[in-house]
Coordinates of C-alpha atoms in Angstrom, one line a residue:
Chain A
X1 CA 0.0 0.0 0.0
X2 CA 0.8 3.2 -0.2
X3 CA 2.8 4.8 2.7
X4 CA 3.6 8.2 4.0
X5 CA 6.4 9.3 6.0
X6 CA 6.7 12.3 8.6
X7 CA 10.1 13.6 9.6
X8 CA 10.9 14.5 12.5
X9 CA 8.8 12.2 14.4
X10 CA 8.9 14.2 17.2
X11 CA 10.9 17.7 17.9
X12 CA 11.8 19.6 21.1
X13 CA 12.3 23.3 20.8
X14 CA 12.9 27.0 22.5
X15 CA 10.0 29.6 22.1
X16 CA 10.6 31.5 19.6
X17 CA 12.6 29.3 17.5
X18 CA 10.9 27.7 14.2
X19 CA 10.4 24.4 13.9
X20 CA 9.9 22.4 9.9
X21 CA 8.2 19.3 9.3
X22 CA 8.8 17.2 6.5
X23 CA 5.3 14.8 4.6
X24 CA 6.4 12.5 2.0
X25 CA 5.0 10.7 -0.2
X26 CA 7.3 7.6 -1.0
X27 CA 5.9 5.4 -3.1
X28 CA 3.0 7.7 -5.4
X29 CA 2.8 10.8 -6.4
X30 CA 0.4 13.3 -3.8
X31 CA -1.2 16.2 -6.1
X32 CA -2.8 17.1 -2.5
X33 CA -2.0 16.8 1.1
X34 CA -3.2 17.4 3.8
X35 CA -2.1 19.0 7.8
X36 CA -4.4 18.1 10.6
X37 CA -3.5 18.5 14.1
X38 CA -4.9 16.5 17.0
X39 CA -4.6 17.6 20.8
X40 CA -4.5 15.1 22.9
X41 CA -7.1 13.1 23.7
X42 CA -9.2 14.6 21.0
X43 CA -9.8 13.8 16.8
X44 CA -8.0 15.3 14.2
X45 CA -8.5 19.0 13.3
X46 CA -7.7 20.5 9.4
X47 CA -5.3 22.6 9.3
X48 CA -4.6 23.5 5.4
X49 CA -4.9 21.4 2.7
X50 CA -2.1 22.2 -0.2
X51 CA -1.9 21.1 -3.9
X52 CA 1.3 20.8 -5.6
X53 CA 2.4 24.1 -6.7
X54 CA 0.0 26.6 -5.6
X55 CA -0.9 27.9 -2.0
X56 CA -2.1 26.4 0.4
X57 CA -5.8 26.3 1.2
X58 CA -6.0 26.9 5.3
X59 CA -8.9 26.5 7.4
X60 CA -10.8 29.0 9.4
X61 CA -8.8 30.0 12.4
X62 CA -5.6 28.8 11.1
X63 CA -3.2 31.7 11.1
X64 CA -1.3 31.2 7.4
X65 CA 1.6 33.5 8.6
X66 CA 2.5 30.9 11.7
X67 CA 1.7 27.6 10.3
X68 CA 3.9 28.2 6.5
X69 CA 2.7 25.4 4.1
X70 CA 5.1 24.5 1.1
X71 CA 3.9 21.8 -1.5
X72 CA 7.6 22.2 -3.5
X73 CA 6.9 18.7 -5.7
X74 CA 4.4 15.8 -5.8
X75 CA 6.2 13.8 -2.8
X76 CA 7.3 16.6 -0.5
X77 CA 5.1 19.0 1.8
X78 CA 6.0 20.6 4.5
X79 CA 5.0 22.5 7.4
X80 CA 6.7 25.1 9.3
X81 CA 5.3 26.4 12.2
X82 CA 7.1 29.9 13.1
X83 CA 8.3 31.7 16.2
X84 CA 6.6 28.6 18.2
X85 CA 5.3 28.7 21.7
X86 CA 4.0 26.4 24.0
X87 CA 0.7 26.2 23.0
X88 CA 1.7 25.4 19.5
X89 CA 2.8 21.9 21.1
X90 CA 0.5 19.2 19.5
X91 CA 1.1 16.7 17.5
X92 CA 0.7 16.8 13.7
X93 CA -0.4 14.4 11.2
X94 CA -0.2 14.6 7.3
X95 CA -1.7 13.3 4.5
X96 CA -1.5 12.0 0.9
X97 CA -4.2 11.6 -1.9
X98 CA -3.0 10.8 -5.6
X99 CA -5.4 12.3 -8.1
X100 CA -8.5 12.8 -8.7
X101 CA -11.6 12.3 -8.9
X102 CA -11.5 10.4 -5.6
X103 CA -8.7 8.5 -4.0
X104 CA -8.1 7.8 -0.5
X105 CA -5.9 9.2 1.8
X106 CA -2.6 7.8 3.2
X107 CA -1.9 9.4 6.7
X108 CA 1.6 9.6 7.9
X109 CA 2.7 8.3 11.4
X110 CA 2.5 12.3 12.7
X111 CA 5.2 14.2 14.4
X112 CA 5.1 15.2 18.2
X113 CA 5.6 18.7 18.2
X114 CA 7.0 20.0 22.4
X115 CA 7.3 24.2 22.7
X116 CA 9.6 24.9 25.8
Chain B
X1 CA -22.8 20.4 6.5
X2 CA -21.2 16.8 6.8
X3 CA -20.4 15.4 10.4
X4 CA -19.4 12.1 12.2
X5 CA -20.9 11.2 15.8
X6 CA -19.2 8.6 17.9
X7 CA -21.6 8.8 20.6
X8 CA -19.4 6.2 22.4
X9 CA -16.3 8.4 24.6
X10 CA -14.7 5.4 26.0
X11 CA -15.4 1.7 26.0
X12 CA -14.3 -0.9 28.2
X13 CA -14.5 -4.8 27.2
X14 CA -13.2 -8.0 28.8
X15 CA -10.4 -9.9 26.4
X16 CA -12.4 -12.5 24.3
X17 CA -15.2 -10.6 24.3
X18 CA -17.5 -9.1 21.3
X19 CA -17.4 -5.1 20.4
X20 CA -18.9 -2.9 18.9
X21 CA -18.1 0.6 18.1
X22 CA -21.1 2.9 17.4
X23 CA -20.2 5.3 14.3
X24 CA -23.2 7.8 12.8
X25 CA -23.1 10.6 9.9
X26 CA -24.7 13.3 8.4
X27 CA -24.0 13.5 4.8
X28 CA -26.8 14.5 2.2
X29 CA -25.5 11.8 -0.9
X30 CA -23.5 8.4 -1.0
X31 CA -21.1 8.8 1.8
X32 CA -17.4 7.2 1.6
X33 CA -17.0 6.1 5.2
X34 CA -13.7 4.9 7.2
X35 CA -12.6 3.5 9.8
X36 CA -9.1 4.4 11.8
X37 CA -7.3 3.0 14.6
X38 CA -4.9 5.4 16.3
X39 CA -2.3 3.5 19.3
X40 CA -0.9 5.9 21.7
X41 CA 1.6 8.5 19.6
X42 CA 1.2 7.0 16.6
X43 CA -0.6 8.2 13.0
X44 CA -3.5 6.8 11.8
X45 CA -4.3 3.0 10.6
X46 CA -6.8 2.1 8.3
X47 CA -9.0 -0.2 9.1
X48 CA -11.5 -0.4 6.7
X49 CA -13.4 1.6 3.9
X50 CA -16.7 1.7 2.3
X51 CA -17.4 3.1 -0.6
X52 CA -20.5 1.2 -2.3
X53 CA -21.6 -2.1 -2.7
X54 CA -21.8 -4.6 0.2
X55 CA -22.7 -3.3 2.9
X56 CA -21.0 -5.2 5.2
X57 CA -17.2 -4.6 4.9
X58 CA -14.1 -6.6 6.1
X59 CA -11.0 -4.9 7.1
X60 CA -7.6 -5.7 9.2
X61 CA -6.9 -7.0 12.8
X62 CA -10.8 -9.3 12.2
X63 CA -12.8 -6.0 12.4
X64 CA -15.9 -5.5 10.2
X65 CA -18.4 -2.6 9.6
X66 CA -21.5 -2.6 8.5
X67 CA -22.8 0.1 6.7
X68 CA -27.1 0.9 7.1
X69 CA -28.1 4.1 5.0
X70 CA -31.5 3.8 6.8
X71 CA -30.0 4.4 10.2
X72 CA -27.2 6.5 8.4
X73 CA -24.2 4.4 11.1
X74 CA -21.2 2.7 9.7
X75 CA -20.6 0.7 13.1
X76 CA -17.6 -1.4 13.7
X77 CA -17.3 -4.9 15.1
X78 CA -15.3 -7.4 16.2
X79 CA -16.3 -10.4 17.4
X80 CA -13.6 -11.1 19.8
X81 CA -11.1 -8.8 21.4
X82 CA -7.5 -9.0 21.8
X83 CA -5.6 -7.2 24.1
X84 CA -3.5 -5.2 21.9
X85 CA -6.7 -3.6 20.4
X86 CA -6.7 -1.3 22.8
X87 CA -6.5 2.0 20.9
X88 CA -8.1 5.2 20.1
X89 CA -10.8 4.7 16.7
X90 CA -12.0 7.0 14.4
X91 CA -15.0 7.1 12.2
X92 CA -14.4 9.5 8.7
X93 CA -16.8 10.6 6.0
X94 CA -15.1 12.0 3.1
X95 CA -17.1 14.4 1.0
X96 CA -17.4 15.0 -3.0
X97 CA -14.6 17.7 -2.6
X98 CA -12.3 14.8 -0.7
X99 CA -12.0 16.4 2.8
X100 CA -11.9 14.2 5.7
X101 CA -14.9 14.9 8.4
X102 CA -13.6 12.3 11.7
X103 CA -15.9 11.8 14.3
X104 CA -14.2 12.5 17.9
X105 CA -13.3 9.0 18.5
X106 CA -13.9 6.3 21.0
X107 CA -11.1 5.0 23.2
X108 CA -11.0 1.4 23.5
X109 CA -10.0 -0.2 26.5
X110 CA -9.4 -3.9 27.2
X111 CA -9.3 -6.1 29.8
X112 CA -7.4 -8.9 30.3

């Protein structure tokens, strides 16, 4: 099947400091993927969705300026969540669909995200 | 506007015994419905999909869903438990313009 990997799985950092996370595709080509973050203990929440080549598409609430979206080629997305503070600490899940019209999703194994 | 319900917060079974794992939606046309299992810090594992036809779908691990557009629920069962089942699930509805709707889950413990 089709797998997705997340790099770094999880990540440690200073407030203040910027912190990139790296969704790839590695076996298919992802026109569109997807960012959802989950807090604990609760479901998955949309962040942005982003197509290869063009901006990203982020959800209401979602500030665009903190949470930077780059969808540089069909296997490689990547978040980068700026000047991070603690209540940026979550843990962050992507997603892969090849093509349309439908295919299914591929999640990634997420990335554990800790502001100090 | 498309939604999941898990009406279910946490479930607790004995080892060996059946489950099921209540899962309704709200989606005007032919829903695509999934089912996720999450362990602790770890991504999402698909279970099982429906998309059309039979109604009653196999997936992984001996789980099953059973999908009734009368009752609009895609529940999932098992008919008995292992211990290493213990996990978070997730219900999904995907709608015509492919975004994922997940229900808020039902954490799954198991008793030995």
């Amino acid at each position: 099947g089709a797998v997705v990997s997340q790099h770094p799985s999880w990540v440690i950092c200073k407030s203040g400091t910027s912190v990139k996370i790296e969704c790839r595709s590695l076996d298919f080509q992802a026109t569109t993927m997807f960012w959802y973050r989950q807090f604990p203990k609760q479901s998955l929440m949309l962040m942005a969705t982003s197509n290869e080549g063009s901006k990203a598409t982020y959800e209401q609430g979602v500030e665009k300026d903190k949470f930077l979206i780059n969808h540089a080629s069909l296997t490689l997305s990547t978040l980068t969540v700026t000047s991070a503070h603690p209540e940026d600490s979550s843990f962050y899940i992507c997603s892969a669909r090849a093509g349309v019209p439908y295919n299914e999703q591929f999640f990634g194994p997420g990335t554990r995200l800790t502001v100090l | 506007a498309q939604s999941v319900t898990q009406p279910d917060i946490h479930i607790t079974v004995s080892e060996g015994a059946s489950l099921e794992l209540r899962c309704n939606y709200s989606y005007g046309a032919t829903p695509y419905l999934f089912w996720y299992v999450q362990s602790p810090g770890q991504g999402l594992q698909l279970l099982l999909k429906y998309f059309s036809g039979d109604t009653l779908v196999q997936g992984i691990k001996g789980f099953e869903a059973e999908f009734k557009r009368s009752q609009s629920s895609f529940n999932l069962r098992k008919p008995s438990v292992h211990w290493s089942d213990a996990a978070e699930y997730f219900c999904a509805v995907v709608d015509t313009g492919n975004q994922f709707y997940f229900g808020t889950g039902t954490s799954l413990t198991v008793i030995p």
